[in-house]
Coordinates of C-alpha atoms (C1' of nucleotides) in Angstrom, one line a residue:
Chain A
M1 CA 4.2 8.1 42.2
Q2 CA 3.2 4.8 42.0
V3 CA 3.8 2.9 45.2
E4 CA 1.4 -0.2 45.7
P5 CA 1.6 -2.8 43.3
W6 CA -0.5 -1.9 40.5
S7 CA -1.2 -4.0 37.8
P8 CA -3.4 -2.6 34.7
P9 CA -6.5 -3.1 33.2
P10 CA -8.3 -6.2 32.0
V11 CA -10.2 -5.9 28.5
L12 CA -12.4 -8.0 26.6
L13 CA -11.3 -9.0 23.3
T14 CA -13.0 -10.3 19.8
V15 CA -12.2 -10.9 16.2
D16 CA -14.2 -9.3 13.9
L17 CA -14.6 -10.4 10.0
V18 CA -15.1 -8.0 6.4
I19 CA -15.7 -11.2 4.1
L20 CA -15.9 -10.4 0.7
T21 CA -16.9 -12.5 -2.0
L22 CA -18.1 -11.5 -5.6
R23 CA -22.0 -13.4 -6.5
R24 CA -23.9 -12.1 -9.4
G25 CA -21.0 -10.1 -10.6
R26 CA -20.9 -8.1 -7.7
M27 CA -19.3 -7.4 -4.7
C28 CA -21.2 -8.4 -1.5
I29 CA -20.2 -8.7 2.5
L30 CA -21.2 -11.8 4.7
L31 CA -23.7 -9.7 7.6
V32 CA -24.9 -12.0 10.7
E33 CA -29.0 -10.1 12.5
R34 CA -27.5 -10.1 16.0
G35 CA -29.6 -12.3 18.1
E36 CA -29.0 -10.6 21.6
D37 CA -28.2 -7.2 23.5
P38 CA -26.9 -4.9 22.4
F39 CA -28.1 -4.0 19.2
Q40 CA -30.6 -6.8 19.1
G41 CA -31.7 -7.3 15.5
R42 CA -29.7 -4.8 14.1
L43 CA -27.1 -6.6 10.9
A44 CA -23.4 -6.5 12.0
L45 CA -20.4 -8.1 11.1
P46 CA -19.1 -11.9 11.9
G47 CA -17.1 -12.0 15.0
G48 CA -17.2 -13.1 18.7
F49 CA -15.2 -12.8 21.6
L50 CA -11.5 -16.2 22.1
N51 CA -12.9 -19.1 23.1
H52 CA -10.7 -19.2 26.0
A53 CA -7.3 -17.3 27.5
G54 CA -5.1 -19.5 25.1
E55 CA -6.5 -19.2 21.4
E56 CA -4.7 -17.6 19.3
I57 CA -6.1 -14.7 17.1
L58 CA -5.4 -15.4 13.9
D59 CA -7.0 -19.5 15.2
A60 CA -10.6 -17.4 16.6
A61 CA -11.0 -15.5 13.3
H62 CA -10.8 -18.8 11.3
R63 CA -13.1 -20.5 13.9
E64 CA -15.6 -17.1 13.5
L65 CA -15.5 -17.8 9.8
S66 CA -15.8 -21.3 9.7
E67 CA -18.4 -20.8 12.0
E68 CA -20.6 -18.8 9.8
T69 CA -19.1 -20.1 6.1
A70 CA -19.4 -23.6 6.8
L71 CA -15.9 -22.9 4.9
T72 CA -13.4 -25.5 3.8
A73 CA -10.1 -24.1 4.9
G74 CA -6.9 -23.6 2.9
W75 CA -9.1 -21.9 -0.5
V76 CA -9.8 -18.7 2.0
H77 CA -7.5 -15.6 2.3
L78 CA -7.5 -14.3 6.2
E79 CA -5.3 -11.4 7.4
Q80 CA -5.5 -8.6 9.8
L81 CA -7.0 -5.8 9.4
A82 CA -6.2 -3.1 11.8
T83 CA -7.9 -3.1 15.9
Y84 CA -11.0 -0.8 17.0
G85 CA -11.1 -0.1 21.0
D86 CA -12.6 3.3 21.2
A87 CA -13.6 3.0 24.9
G88 CA -16.9 4.3 24.4
R89 CA -17.7 1.6 21.1
D90 CA -19.1 -1.3 23.4
P91 CA -21.4 -0.6 26.2
R92 CA -21.0 -4.0 28.1
G93 CA -17.8 -2.9 28.5
R94 CA -13.7 -2.4 27.6
V95 CA -14.6 -4.5 24.8
V96 CA -11.2 -4.5 22.2
S97 CA -11.9 -6.2 18.8
V98 CA -9.2 -7.4 16.4
A99 CA -10.8 -7.2 12.3
H100 CA -10.1 -9.0 9.7
L101 CA -10.8 -9.0 6.2
A102 CA -11.1 -12.6 4.0
I103 CA -11.5 -12.9 0.6
A104 CA -13.3 -16.4 -0.3
P105 CA -14.3 -17.1 -3.5
R106 CA -18.0 -17.6 -4.7
L107 CA -19.2 -19.6 -1.5
P108 CA -23.0 -20.8 -0.6
E109 CA -25.7 -19.2 1.0
P110 CA -25.2 -18.5 4.5
V111 CA -25.9 -21.1 6.8
A112 CA -28.6 -20.1 9.0
G113 CA -30.0 -22.2 11.9
T114 CA -25.9 -22.7 13.6
D115 CA -24.5 -19.6 15.3
A116 CA -25.9 -16.8 13.9
A117 CA -29.5 -15.8 13.8
D118 CA -29.7 -15.2 10.5
A119 CA -27.0 -14.4 7.9
A120 CA -26.8 -12.6 4.2
W121 CA -24.5 -11.9 1.3
V122 CA -25.1 -8.3 1.2
P123 CA -23.8 -6.1 -1.6
A124 CA -20.7 -3.8 -0.4
E125 CA -22.8 -1.1 -2.0
A126 CA -25.8 -0.8 -0.2
V127 CA -23.4 -1.1 2.9
L128 CA -21.0 1.9 2.0
S129 CA -23.8 4.0 0.7
G130 CA -25.5 3.9 4.0
E131 CA -28.6 2.2 3.1
A132 CA -27.9 -0.7 5.9
E133 CA -27.6 0.4 9.5
L134 CA -24.7 -1.9 11.3
A135 CA -24.3 -2.9 15.2
F136 CA -21.3 -1.0 17.2
D137 CA -18.3 1.1 14.8
H138 CA -19.0 -1.8 12.0
L139 CA -19.4 0.7 9.5
R140 CA -15.6 2.3 9.9
I141 CA -14.0 -1.5 10.0
V142 CA -16.3 -2.2 6.7
R143 CA -15.2 1.0 5.1
D144 CA -12.1 0.1 6.5
G145 CA -11.6 -3.5 5.0
I146 CA -13.6 -2.7 1.5
E147 CA -10.8 0.3 0.7
R148 CA -7.8 -2.3 1.5
A149 CA -9.0 -5.1 -0.4
R150 CA -9.6 -2.7 -3.4
T151 CA -5.5 -1.0 -2.8
K152 CA -4.4 -4.6 -2.3
L153 CA -5.5 -5.4 -5.3
E154 CA -3.0 -2.6 -7.2
F155 CA -0.1 -4.2 -5.6
S156 CA -1.0 -8.0 -4.5
A157 CA -2.5 -10.4 -5.8
L158 CA -5.2 -11.2 -4.0
A159 CA -7.7 -10.8 -6.5
T160 CA -7.0 -14.7 -7.3
A161 CA -8.7 -15.6 -3.9
F162 CA -11.7 -14.1 -5.2
C163 CA -11.8 -17.2 -7.5
G164 CA -11.6 -21.2 -7.5
E165 CA -8.8 -23.0 -7.9
L166 CA -8.7 -22.3 -11.6
F167 CA -10.3 -19.3 -13.5
T168 CA -10.3 -17.4 -16.8
I169 CA -8.9 -14.4 -17.6
V170 CA -11.8 -12.6 -17.6
E171 CA -12.9 -13.6 -14.9
L172 CA -10.5 -12.2 -13.0
Q173 CA -11.5 -8.7 -15.1
Q174 CA -14.6 -9.4 -13.1
V175 CA -12.6 -9.2 -9.9
Y176 CA -11.0 -6.1 -10.3
E177 CA -14.4 -4.6 -12.0
A178 CA -16.0 -5.8 -9.5
V179 CA -13.8 -4.3 -6.7
W180 CA -12.9 -1.1 -8.1
G181 CA -16.2 0.1 -9.6
T182 CA -14.8 0.6 -12.8
E183 CA -15.1 -1.5 -16.2
L184 CA -11.9 -1.8 -18.3
D185 CA -10.5 -2.6 -21.4
T186 CA -10.7 -6.0 -22.4
R187 CA -7.9 -6.9 -24.3
N188 CA -4.8 -4.5 -22.2
F189 CA -5.7 -6.6 -18.9
Y190 CA -5.4 -9.0 -20.8
R191 CA -1.9 -8.5 -21.5
K192 CA -1.5 -6.6 -18.5
V193 CA -1.7 -9.9 -16.1
Q194 CA 0.3 -11.8 -18.2
A195 CA 3.4 -9.8 -18.7
V196 CA 3.4 -10.1 -14.3
K197 CA 5.7 -13.0 -14.2
G198 CA 4.6 -15.5 -12.1
F199 CA 1.1 -13.4 -10.8
I200 CA -1.5 -16.2 -13.3
V201 CA -0.1 -19.3 -14.8
P202 CA -1.1 -21.5 -17.3
A203 CA -3.6 -24.5 -16.3
G204 CA -3.1 -26.4 -19.6
S205 CA -7.2 -27.0 -20.1
E206 CA -9.7 -24.4 -22.2
R207 CA -13.6 -23.6 -19.9
R208 CA -16.2 -24.2 -23.0
S209 CA -19.0 -22.1 -22.6
T210 CA -22.0 -20.3 -23.6
G211 CA -20.9 -19.9 -27.7
G212 CA -17.4 -18.4 -28.6
R213 CA -13.5 -19.5 -28.5
P214 CA -13.2 -21.1 -25.4
A215 CA -10.8 -19.6 -22.8
R216 CA -7.6 -20.9 -21.7
L217 CA -7.9 -21.7 -17.9
Y218 CA -5.4 -20.6 -15.1
R219 CA -4.4 -21.1 -11.7
A220 CA -2.9 -17.9 -9.5
G221 CA 1.4 -18.4 -9.4
P222 CA 3.6 -18.3 -7.3
Q223 CA 3.9 -14.3 -6.9
T224 CA 2.2 -12.6 -4.2
A225 CA 3.4 -8.4 -5.0
L226 CA 2.1 -7.5 -8.6
F227 CA 5.5 -5.6 -10.7
P228 CA 4.4 -3.1 -12.6
P229 CA 1.4 -3.1 -10.8
L230 CA -2.6 -2.6 -11.9
I231 CA -2.9 1.1 -11.0
R232 CA -6.6 1.3 -10.6
P233 CA -8.1 4.2 -13.3
V234 CA -9.1 7.5 -11.3
P235 CA -12.6 9.0 -12.5
P236 CA -11.4 12.4 -14.2
T237 CA -12.3 15.3 -11.7
A238 CA -14.8 18.0 -12.4
E239 CA -11.7 20.6 -12.0
E240 CA -9.0 18.2 -15.1
N241 CA -12.2 18.5 -16.8
T242 CA -13.3 22.5 -16.3
R243 CA -9.2 23.2 -17.4
E244 CA -9.2 22.1 -21.0
E245 CA -11.9 24.4 -21.6
G246 CA -10.5 27.7 -20.0
D247 CA -7.5 27.3 -21.1
Chain B
M1 CA -23.1 -26.8 25.2
Q2 CA -22.5 -23.4 26.9
V3 CA -25.1 -23.5 29.2
E4 CA -23.9 -22.5 31.9
P5 CA -23.0 -18.3 32.4
W6 CA -20.1 -17.9 30.4
S7 CA -17.5 -15.2 29.8
P8 CA -15.0 -14.3 27.7
P9 CA -11.5 -14.3 29.3
P10 CA -10.4 -11.2 30.0
V11 CA -6.6 -9.9 28.3
L12 CA -3.8 -7.1 29.1
L13 CA -3.7 -4.0 26.2
T14 CA 0.0 -2.6 25.7
V15 CA 0.9 -0.2 23.8
D16 CA 4.0 -0.5 21.8
L17 CA 5.8 2.2 19.2
V18 CA 8.3 1.8 16.6
I19 CA 9.6 5.2 16.4
L20 CA 11.5 6.7 13.6
T21 CA 13.2 9.0 12.9
L22 CA 17.0 10.4 10.7
R23 CA 20.0 11.1 12.8
R24 CA 23.7 11.5 10.7
G25 CA 21.5 10.4 7.3
R26 CA 20.9 7.3 8.9
M27 CA 17.2 6.2 9.6
C28 CA 17.2 4.8 13.4
I29 CA 15.2 3.6 16.4
L30 CA 14.2 4.7 19.4
L31 CA 15.0 1.2 21.8
V32 CA 14.7 1.1 25.4
E33 CA 17.0 -1.5 27.5
R34 CA 14.4 -2.9 29.7
G35 CA 15.2 -2.0 33.6
E36 CA 13.4 -5.3 35.3
D37 CA 12.0 -8.8 33.9
P38 CA 10.9 -9.9 32.6
F39 CA 13.6 -9.5 29.2
Q40 CA 15.7 -7.4 32.1
G41 CA 19.2 -5.4 30.1
R42 CA 17.9 -6.5 26.9
L43 CA 16.9 -3.7 24.5
A44 CA 13.0 -3.3 23.5
L45 CA 10.3 -0.5 21.7
P46 CA 9.3 1.1 23.7
G47 CA 5.7 0.7 25.7
G48 CA 3.1 -0.2 28.4
F49 CA 0.4 -0.9 29.5
L50 CA -3.0 1.2 29.1
N51 CA -2.9 3.3 32.3
H52 CA -6.5 3.0 33.0
A53 CA -10.2 0.8 32.0
G54 CA -11.2 3.8 30.3
E55 CA -7.4 5.0 28.3
E56 CA -7.9 4.8 24.4
I57 CA -5.7 3.0 22.6
L58 CA -4.2 6.3 20.7
D59 CA -3.8 8.6 23.3
A60 CA -1.4 5.6 25.6
A61 CA 0.4 5.7 22.0
H62 CA 0.8 9.5 22.9
R63 CA 1.2 8.9 26.3
E64 CA 3.9 6.4 26.4
L65 CA 5.5 9.1 23.0
S66 CA 6.2 12.2 24.8
E67 CA 7.2 10.2 28.2
E68 CA 10.2 8.6 26.3
T69 CA 10.9 11.9 24.0
A70 CA 10.1 14.9 25.3
L71 CA 7.7 15.9 22.3
T72 CA 5.8 18.8 21.5
A73 CA 2.9 16.4 20.4
G74 CA 1.6 17.8 17.0
W75 CA 5.0 17.7 15.1
V76 CA 4.9 13.8 15.1
H77 CA 3.1 11.7 12.8
L78 CA 1.4 8.2 14.6
E79 CA -0.3 5.7 13.0
Q80 CA -1.7 2.0 14.3
L81 CA 0.4 -0.5 13.0
A82 CA -0.9 -3.8 13.6
T83 CA -1.2 -6.3 16.5
Y84 CA 0.5 -9.1 18.5
G85 CA -1.4 -11.0 20.1
D86 CA 0.1 -14.6 19.8
A87 CA 0.1 -16.6 23.4
G88 CA 3.3 -17.3 24.2
R89 CA 4.7 -13.9 23.3
D90 CA 4.6 -12.6 27.3
P91 CA 5.6 -14.6 30.1
R92 CA 3.1 -13.0 32.1
G93 CA 0.4 -13.9 30.9
R94 CA -1.5 -13.0 27.9
V95 CA -0.4 -9.6 26.7
V96 CA -1.8 -8.4 23.2
S97 CA -0.4 -5.8 22.2
V98 CA -1.4 -2.8 19.4
A99 CA 2.0 -1.1 17.8
H100 CA 1.7 2.0 16.4
L101 CA 4.8 3.8 13.9
A102 CA 5.8 6.8 14.9
I103 CA 7.6 9.3 12.6
A104 CA 9.1 12.2 14.2
P105 CA 12.1 15.0 13.1
R106 CA 15.4 15.2 13.9
L107 CA 14.9 14.6 17.7
P108 CA 17.2 15.4 20.8
E109 CA 19.3 12.5 22.3
P110 CA 17.2 10.9 24.4
V111 CA 15.9 11.9 27.8
A112 CA 17.6 9.4 30.4
G113 CA 16.5 9.8 34.1
T114 CA 12.8 8.9 33.1
D115 CA 10.6 6.3 32.8
A116 CA 13.3 4.1 30.7
A117 CA 16.4 3.0 32.4
D118 CA 18.4 3.8 29.3
A119 CA 16.9 4.8 26.0
A120 CA 19.1 5.0 22.7
W121 CA 18.9 5.9 19.1
V122 CA 20.1 3.0 16.7
P123 CA 20.0 2.3 13.3
A124 CA 18.0 0.9 11.3
E125 CA 20.3 -1.1 10.4
A126 CA 22.0 -2.1 13.1
V127 CA 18.1 -4.1 14.1
L128 CA 16.9 -5.1 11.0
S129 CA 20.3 -7.3 10.8
G130 CA 20.0 -8.6 14.2
E131 CA 23.0 -7.3 15.6
A132 CA 20.9 -5.8 18.8
E133 CA 19.0 -8.6 20.2
L134 CA 15.6 -7.4 20.7
A135 CA 13.0 -8.3 24.1
F136 CA 9.4 -10.6 23.1
D137 CA 8.9 -10.4 19.9
H138 CA 9.5 -6.9 18.7
L139 CA 12.7 -7.6 16.0
R140 CA 9.0 -8.6 13.4
I141 CA 7.3 -5.6 14.9
V142 CA 10.1 -3.1 14.0
R143 CA 10.6 -5.9 10.9
D144 CA 6.7 -4.5 9.7
G145 CA 7.5 -0.9 10.6
I146 CA 10.4 -0.8 8.8
E147 CA 8.6 -1.8 6.5
R148 CA 5.4 0.4 6.3
A149 CA 7.6 3.3 6.8
R150 CA 8.9 1.9 3.3
T151 CA 5.5 1.4 1.6
K152 CA 4.6 5.0 2.6
L153 CA 6.8 6.9 1.8
E154 CA 5.6 6.0 -2.2
F155 CA 1.7 6.6 -2.0
S156 CA 1.5 9.4 1.1
A157 CA 3.5 12.3 1.7
L158 CA 4.9 10.5 4.7
A159 CA 8.4 11.1 4.7
T160 CA 8.1 15.3 5.4
A161 CA 6.9 13.9 9.1
F162 CA 10.9 13.5 8.7
C163 CA 11.7 16.7 8.5
G164 CA 11.4 19.9 10.2
E165 CA 8.8 22.5 10.1
L166 CA 10.8 23.6 6.8
F167 CA 12.9 21.9 4.8
T168 CA 14.3 22.2 1.4
I169 CA 13.7 19.2 -1.2
V170 CA 17.4 17.6 -1.0
E171 CA 16.2 17.6 3.1
L172 CA 13.7 15.9 1.2
Q173 CA 15.7 13.0 -1.5
Q174 CA 17.4 12.6 2.0
V175 CA 14.9 10.9 4.1
Y176 CA 14.0 9.0 0.8
E177 CA 17.5 7.9 1.1
A178 CA 18.3 7.0 4.3
V179 CA 14.4 4.7 4.4
W180 CA 15.1 3.1 1.3
G181 CA 18.6 2.7 1.7
T182 CA 19.0 3.6 -2.2
E183 CA 20.4 7.1 -4.0
L184 CA 18.3 8.5 -6.5
D185 CA 19.2 11.3 -8.8
T186 CA 18.6 14.8 -8.1
R187 CA 17.8 16.8 -10.6
N188 CA 14.3 14.1 -11.6
F189 CA 14.1 14.2 -7.8
Y190 CA 14.0 17.4 -7.1
R191 CA 10.3 17.5 -9.8
K192 CA 8.8 15.4 -9.5
V193 CA 8.0 16.0 -5.9
Q194 CA 7.3 19.1 -7.9
A195 CA 4.6 17.5 -10.2
V196 CA 3.1 16.4 -7.0
K197 CA 0.5 19.1 -6.5
G198 CA -0.3 20.1 -2.5
F199 CA 2.8 17.9 -1.0
I200 CA 5.0 20.5 -0.7
V201 CA 4.8 23.9 -0.8
P202 CA 6.9 26.7 -1.5
A203 CA 8.4 28.7 2.4
G204 CA 9.4 32.0 -0.2
S205 CA 12.8 32.1 2.2
E206 CA 15.6 30.5 1.4
R207 CA 18.3 28.5 3.9
R208 CA 22.0 29.5 3.2
S209 CA 24.5 26.6 3.8
T210 CA 27.8 26.7 3.7
G211 CA 28.9 27.6 -0.1
G212 CA 26.6 27.1 -3.0
R213 CA 23.7 28.2 -4.0
P214 CA 21.1 28.9 -1.6
A215 CA 18.4 26.1 -1.4
R216 CA 14.6 27.2 -1.8
L217 CA 12.0 26.2 1.5
Y218 CA 8.9 24.5 1.8
R219 CA 6.3 23.5 4.2
A220 CA 4.1 19.7 4.0
G221 CA 1.4 20.7 2.0
P222 CA -2.0 20.1 2.4
Q223 CA -2.0 16.6 0.4
T224 CA -1.6 12.9 2.0
A225 CA -1.8 11.0 -0.8
L226 CA 0.8 11.0 -3.7
F227 CA 0.5 11.2 -7.5
P228 CA 1.4 9.9 -9.2
P229 CA 3.4 7.6 -6.8
L230 CA 7.5 8.3 -5.9
I231 CA 8.4 4.4 -7.3
R232 CA 10.9 2.7 -4.5
P233 CA 13.8 1.5 -7.5
V234 CA 14.4 -2.1 -6.9
P235 CA 17.7 -3.0 -7.4
P236 CA 18.5 -5.7 -10.0
T237 CA 18.2 -9.3 -9.4
A238 CA 20.6 -11.9 -10.5
E239 CA 18.2 -13.3 -12.8
E240 CA 17.5 -10.6 -14.6
N241 CA 21.3 -10.1 -14.8
T242 CA 22.0 -13.6 -16.4
R243 CA 18.7 -13.9 -18.8
E244 CA 20.9 -11.0 -21.4
E245 CA 24.0 -13.3 -20.9
G246 CA 22.1 -16.5 -21.6
D247 CA 20.0 -16.0 -24.7
Chain C
dA1 C1' 37.9 32.8 -10.9
dC2 C1' 37.1 28.6 -8.3
dA3 C1' 34.1 25.0 -6.2
dA4 C1' 30.3 23.3 -4.3
dA5 C1' 25.4 23.1 -4.2
dA6 C1' 20.2 24.0 -6.8
dG7 C1' 17.8 24.1 -10.6
dT8 C1' 16.9 23.2 -16.0
dG9 C1' 16.8 21.1 -20.5
dT10 C1' 17.0 17.8 -23.0
dT11 C1' 16.4 12.7 -25.4
dA12 C1' 16.3 7.7 -26.5
dA13 C1' 13.2 4.1 -23.8
dT14 C1' 10.1 2.4 -21.3
dA15 C1' 4.9 2.0 -20.8
dC16 C1' 0.2 2.7 -21.7
dT17 C1' -4.2 3.8 -24.0
dA18 C1' -7.6 3.2 -27.3
dC19 C1' -9.1 0.5 -31.2
dA20 C1' -8.1 -2.3 -35.3
dC21 C1' -8.4 -7.1 -36.5
dC22 C1' -7.8 -12.0 -36.3
dC23 C1' -9.3 -16.8 -33.6
dA24 C1' -12.3 -20.8 -32.0
dT25 C1' -16.1 -22.5 -31.6
dG26 C1' -21.8 -23.2 -31.2
dC27 C1' -24.9 -23.0 -33.8
Chain D
dG1 C1' -22.2 -18.8 -42.8
dC2 C1' -22.5 -15.8 -38.7
dA3 C1' -22.9 -14.4 -33.6
dT4 C1' -20.3 -14.4 -29.7
dG5 C1' -17.3 -14.3 -27.0
dG6 C1' -10.7 -14.8 -26.6
dG7 C1' -6.8 -13.9 -27.7
dT8 C1' -2.8 -10.1 -31.1
dG9 C1' -1.3 -6.0 -33.3
dT10 C1' 0.4 -1.4 -33.5
dA11 C1' -0.1 3.4 -33.5
dG12 C1' -0.1 7.9 -30.9
dT13 C1' 1.2 9.5 -26.0
dA14 C1' 2.6 9.9 -21.4
dT15 C1' 6.4 9.1 -18.1
dT16 C1' 10.5 7.8 -17.1
dA17 C1' 15.3 7.7 -16.3
dA18 C1' 20.5 9.5 -17.5
dC19 C1' 22.7 13.2 -18.2
dA20 C1' 24.2 17.7 -19.8
dC21 C1' 24.2 21.7 -18.7
dT22 C1' 23.0 26.7 -16.7
dT23 C1' 22.9 29.3 -12.1
dT24 C1' 24.0 31.3 -8.1
dT25 C1' 26.1 31.3 -4.0
dG26 C1' 31.2 31.6 -0.4
dT27 C1' 36.2 31.8 -0.4

DNA sequence: ACAAAAGTGTTAATACTACACCCATGC
DNA sequence: GCATGGGTGTAGTATTAACACTTTTGT
C-alpha cells in the first residue's frame, strides 16, 4: 500500500524532572514559574528540549538538574520515570517528554536568576491536593513520580538518597515518615533497617544533638535491593473497622 | 548566548514490543526476523515508527501488536515499559524507542506473510542466555521487560493476563512457575491466591482433565494490586550456605 | 481397586507489633 | 539529679513453609 518513499513523522523531545527533597521534615518538590508561553506564569516541572541532536537523554536530565539546583552531581539519585506523549499535551506541536525522578539531600534555596524565572520548593502535599495548578500534564507526572518514590522506599535503598553522606537512623526514619506520610515506631524501625545486610553501614563516629544520648552515624551501604523489605503501613480501611463490630 | 531563533532538534519515535506468552509450560517472547537494513536477517522485537504525527504512542503499540499477532484487542495486557534513546542505538539517525510490555494468553503460531518477513515464539530463557543475537539494543529491552513481568507477578494480578478467560488455580500456578523459573508448592499456592480478595473469583463450572478430580474454574477478579503479595522465592545463596558450616 | 489430580488440616519456624526498659549525654 | 533522645529485651500475635492427609474423578 505504501509505494512512494515514506518518512516517519519527527517529534520534539523534552526531559522533565520530578526533583524531591526533604525540608523541615516535609517532602518538597522543585517547581519553576514559566517565563514564556505556553502556560506563562504557571508552575511547571523543570525541564527542556534536547540541546542538540546527539545529546543523550540522561545527560539532558543531568544538565537540567544542575541548571536548576546548582548541584554537584554525584550525590544525587536520577532515574527515568516514564514517557508522556499525548498528542494534545503541548500546544506547540508534537512534544514527547521523558520524565525523570531525582532525589537529593536537603538542597539550598533554589537559585533564582538562572534559566528559570523563578523556582521554589513546594510541599508535595500541596501539589497533590491540587492547590497549585501545574502546566501541561505535569500534575500527572508528579503523581507518578511521588508514587514511584513511595514504592521504591519499600524495596530499595532509595531513602539514603534523601540524606547526606552521613546520617543517623532516626534521620533515615524521618525520610520514610515524610515520604509515606505516616508515623513509625522508632525502636522497631531501628532494628529493621539494621537487619537488612548492606543497607546502611556504621561510620564509626557519633553526632551530638541538643541533649540526649549521641546517635551513631551511618553511611549508605552497597545493597540496593532491600530484603526483607520495609512495608508501608496501610491505614485501616473503613470496611475492616466495621467488621469487628458487625460480628 | 542563544540570540538567533533556535529550534530544538527533532527525533524519530518508534514503539517496540516485548510480547510474552506461555507455550508448553515455558515463557516465550515474540521475535521477528528483520527483512531490511539495518540488521537485516537479525532477530528483533516487533515495532515500528509512528504512522503519522498525531498518532498516540499507546495506539501505535496496539497497532503493532495486532499487526504481528492478529490479536482481538481487549484480552491483552499492554503497558509502557521504558524509553530507550541512546544516540548510537540506530545507525539511521536519532531514533528514540518507547518500549512496551504485552502479556497475552496462549497465542496461535505467528502469522507469517504479514508485515514481518518471519515471526516466531522464542523461549525467553534462550534469549536471556544470549543464544539468539538481537538487533539494536533489544536484548537490554527484553531483559528489562522480563524483569518487570517477574516483579509485577508478585504485587499485581498480571498473571491472569497469561491465562484465558477461565482458568484453574493450577494453571495460574504454572504461569508463576514459568515466569519465575521456580517450582511452587501446589497446596500453599492454592490457599495464597484465594486469600487475596478480588484476585480470582469462582466461575462456577469445572474442567475435566485426563483423569483425576476436576478442577474449579476461576476468572480474573477486579483487584489489580495483590495484598498480601506473592513473594518470589529466592534460591539460597552460596554465602548463606557456607555460613552454617563456618560457624 | 487404583492412579492421578484437586483440595484440606496441622505444625514448627519465622517475622512482626507493641511496649517496657536500660543507656548516655547536656544542663 | 533529671530531662532528653538513643538503643535493647521480650511477649503475644500473625504469616509462612513443609508435608501428611482426604476427596473426586477416569480407567
